[in-house]
Amino acid sequence: ETGVTQTPRHLVMGMTNKKSLKCEQHLGHNAMYWYKQSAKKPLELMFVYNFKEQTENNSVPSRFSPECPNSSHLFLHLHTLQPEDSALYLCASSQDPSPRGANVLTFGAGSRLTVL
Amino acid sequence: DAKTTQPPSMDCAEGRAANLPCNHSTISGNEYVYWYRQIHSQGPQYIIHGLKNNETNEMASLIITEDRKSSTLILPHATLRDTAVYYCIVRVNDKIIFGKGTRLHILP
C-alpha cells in the first residue's frame, strides 16, 4: 500500500459504456496525475492537477474526462472508448510540482482497463 | 520525449551489485535526476533522486558524474525481487516523462 489507492483494479467495458476510474491519495500531496501505459510502451502522461486546477492536458482525446474535486481525489471519466484505449491507467500524486524543487511521485497500483 | 538514454536490458547475478547507467547530457543545472522501477504490471516505485551529490538510501545508491551528464544507480546486493524495469528521469518542461527504461534481469 503506497498511500495512493486506485479503484477498480480491473475494468472491462464496451465501447458504448460510461465508466469512471477513481484515485485517492492519503499523503497530503498537492498535485495528482493520470498516466496511461499501453502494452510494451512507456508511461504516457495524460493530465496533471495542481491544487485542484488542471495544469496539463497532454493532447488527450475528449473521450477521457478528468475531474479533481479536491486535492485528495482524482477521477477519470470514460465514455465511447475504443479497443486501443485498453491499457493500465496509473494515478500518482506529489507534494511539490514546482520547477525549483524535487518532485517525487507516489503511484497507485493502477486500473487495468479492457475495452471490448 | 524523455531526456535520458538507458540500455534496454541488463543482466546481473543474484547477490552481486547491479549498476544501471543513464545518460542525461542535456540536463540543466537545477534539474534533479530521479530513478523509479516498475515490477511487472504494478505502479512505478520511487527509488532515489539527486541533484549534484551522490545519494544513498535503504534501497540504492546514486552516483552522479561531476559534469552531471550521466549517472549510475547501484543496487548493492541484487535479489530476484529486484527484477524490474528501471527508469531514469529528468523533468521535461517541468513534467515527469518516462522513457523505455532498462529491463534488469537478476539471474539465480
XYZ file of C-alpha atoms in Angstrom:
224
model
C 0.000 0.000 0.000
C 1.662 3.191 -1.158
C -0.832 5.788 0.112
C -2.395 6.140 -3.346
C -5.460 3.942 -3.859
C -6.991 3.245 -7.248
C -10.360 1.636 -7.917
C -11.383 -0.505 -9.619
C -8.239 -2.564 -10.136
C -9.760 -4.209 -13.203
C -12.492 -2.936 -15.526
C -13.996 -4.403 -18.673
C -16.296 -2.160 -20.671
C -17.961 -1.973 -24.037
C -17.381 0.892 -26.445
C -20.759 2.454 -25.640
C -20.413 2.277 -21.851
C -19.663 5.109 -19.458
C -17.425 4.292 -16.526
C -15.097 6.086 -14.148
C -11.743 5.365 -12.573
C -11.116 6.696 -9.087
C -7.913 7.678 -7.336
C -7.483 8.749 -3.738
C -4.286 9.817 -2.016
C -3.776 9.834 1.738
C -0.431 11.637 1.706
C -1.458 15.282 1.898
C 0.017 15.961 -1.541
C -0.878 18.962 -3.683
C -0.644 17.511 -7.163
C -2.221 14.492 -8.855
C -1.543 12.850 -12.198
C -3.016 10.374 -14.670
C -0.662 8.241 -16.754
C -1.543 5.642 -19.388
C 0.585 2.561 -20.021
C -0.244 0.534 -23.112
C 1.282 -2.880 -23.669
C 5.053 -2.713 -24.147
C 5.066 1.098 -24.240
C 6.425 3.705 -21.833
C 4.102 5.506 -19.486
C 2.339 8.426 -21.171
C 1.434 11.477 -19.116
C -2.244 12.371 -19.633
C -3.295 15.001 -17.098
C -1.813 16.980 -14.217
C -3.730 18.735 -11.460
C -2.088 21.136 -9.037
C -4.208 22.331 -6.109
C -7.323 21.044 -7.950
C -6.543 23.061 -11.079
C -5.686 21.283 -14.306
C -2.218 22.372 -15.374
C -1.528 19.822 -18.092
C -3.604 18.105 -20.763
C -1.241 16.158 -22.955
C -3.414 16.158 -26.097
C -5.725 13.541 -24.641
C -8.909 12.718 -26.634
C -12.117 14.126 -25.194
C -13.493 10.634 -24.528
C -11.257 10.811 -21.430
C -12.558 13.426 -18.988
C -10.686 14.089 -15.741
C -12.199 15.525 -12.591
C -10.415 16.714 -9.460
C -12.931 17.790 -6.800
C -10.230 18.267 -4.158
C -6.514 17.668 -3.681
C -7.105 14.136 -2.399
C -9.355 12.758 -5.129
C -8.971 12.368 -8.856
C -11.332 10.748 -11.326
C -11.037 9.727 -14.953
C -14.425 9.528 -16.649
C -14.540 7.247 -19.668
C -17.094 7.232 -22.478
C -17.256 5.827 -26.002
C -13.793 4.340 -25.703
C -12.036 2.341 -28.402
C -10.329 -1.044 -28.063
C -6.949 0.687 -28.437
C -7.680 2.531 -25.194
C -7.188 -0.746 -23.338
C -4.265 -0.131 -21.016
C -3.084 0.200 -17.437
C -4.126 3.606 -16.094
C -1.920 4.850 -13.306
C -2.608 7.620 -10.849
C 0.157 9.403 -8.974
C 0.495 12.232 -6.504
C 3.315 14.521 -5.379
C 3.967 17.207 -2.831
C 5.788 19.826 -4.825
C 5.407 20.067 -8.602
C 7.253 23.396 -8.773
C 10.203 23.529 -11.169
C 12.676 24.520 -8.469
C 12.184 21.673 -6.035
C 12.429 17.918 -6.244
C 9.133 16.366 -7.327
C 8.823 12.767 -6.187
C 5.764 10.895 -7.440
C 3.951 8.205 -5.497
C 1.993 5.868 -7.764
C -1.058 3.752 -7.182
C -1.259 0.130 -8.278
C -3.185 1.058 -11.417
C -6.514 0.222 -13.007
C -6.349 -2.353 -15.803
C -8.902 -1.354 -18.431
C -10.104 -3.607 -21.229
C -12.383 -2.144 -23.908
C -14.316 -4.692 -25.948
C 10.255 12.687 -25.331
C 12.379 11.648 -22.386
C 15.691 13.467 -21.907
C 17.525 10.336 -20.797
C 19.153 7.366 -22.537
C 19.379 3.938 -20.929
C 20.377 0.478 -22.193
C 17.249 -1.557 -22.980
C 18.242 -4.516 -20.841
C 20.879 -5.785 -18.416
C 21.627 -8.991 -16.533
C 23.037 -9.254 -13.041
C 23.846 -12.292 -10.912
C 21.960 -12.615 -7.666
C 23.963 -11.259 -4.741
C 26.137 -9.061 -6.927
C 25.887 -5.296 -7.312
C 23.719 -4.105 -10.179
C 24.994 -0.933 -11.833
C 22.475 0.739 -14.121
C 23.790 3.607 -16.273
C 21.896 6.614 -17.575
C 22.905 9.443 -19.884
C 21.294 12.857 -19.491
C 23.674 15.091 -21.410
C 21.172 17.973 -21.818
C 20.352 18.278 -18.136
C 20.301 21.837 -16.833
C 21.931 22.985 -13.629
C 18.869 22.924 -11.389
C 17.236 19.708 -12.599
C 17.130 16.606 -10.444
C 17.748 13.060 -11.643
C 15.097 10.588 -10.480
C 15.046 6.809 -10.524
C 11.929 4.655 -10.399
C 11.333 0.997 -11.025
C 8.309 -0.931 -12.187
C 7.776 -4.554 -11.333
C 5.556 -6.324 -13.829
C 2.063 -4.772 -14.077
C 2.447 -2.750 -10.888
C 2.694 1.003 -10.429
C 6.192 2.506 -10.618
C 8.045 2.712 -7.323
C 10.273 5.656 -6.436
C 13.860 4.653 -5.629
C 16.062 7.704 -5.241
C 16.816 11.155 -6.618
C 19.770 13.540 -6.646
C 20.954 16.909 -7.874
C 24.759 17.100 -7.679
C 25.994 14.983 -4.815
C 25.934 11.211 -4.607
C 22.984 9.887 -2.649
C 22.287 6.689 -0.722
C 19.188 5.308 0.893
C 17.966 1.916 2.053
C 17.223 0.805 -1.496
C 20.108 2.057 -3.594
C 22.947 4.480 -4.241
C 23.003 7.146 -6.922
C 26.296 8.279 -8.387
C 26.158 11.469 -10.490
C 29.184 12.492 -12.538
C 30.767 15.852 -11.842
C 29.522 17.315 -15.145
C 26.040 15.861 -14.332
C 25.705 14.419 -17.819
C 25.335 10.870 -16.599
C 24.510 8.876 -13.514
C 24.566 5.302 -12.227
C 22.057 3.605 -9.991
C 23.646 0.931 -7.801
C 21.696 -1.877 -6.160
C 24.383 -3.201 -3.808
C 23.203 -6.799 -3.409
C 20.691 -7.678 -6.097
C 17.975 -10.219 -5.336
C 15.422 -11.893 -7.563
C 12.856 -9.380 -6.321
C 14.865 -6.601 -7.965
C 13.861 -7.895 -11.395
C 12.021 -4.911 -12.911
C 12.180 -2.099 -15.445
C 14.276 0.760 -14.080
C 13.574 4.298 -15.257
C 15.999 7.214 -15.102
C 14.107 10.501 -15.393
C 14.900 14.171 -15.819
C 11.934 16.512 -15.980
C 10.943 17.764 -19.440
C 9.279 21.190 -19.305
C 8.591 20.509 -15.614
C 6.885 17.203 -16.455
C 7.911 13.736 -15.294
C 8.259 11.917 -18.619
C 9.079 8.214 -18.615
C 11.272 6.661 -21.286
C 11.615 2.969 -22.069
C 13.916 2.262 -19.141
C 16.269 -0.669 -18.566
C 14.839 -4.131 -18.035
C 17.009 -5.683 -15.320
C 17.120 -9.458 -15.096
C 18.527 -10.931 -11.895
C 19.982 -14.353 -12.591
C 19.887 -17.016 -9.847
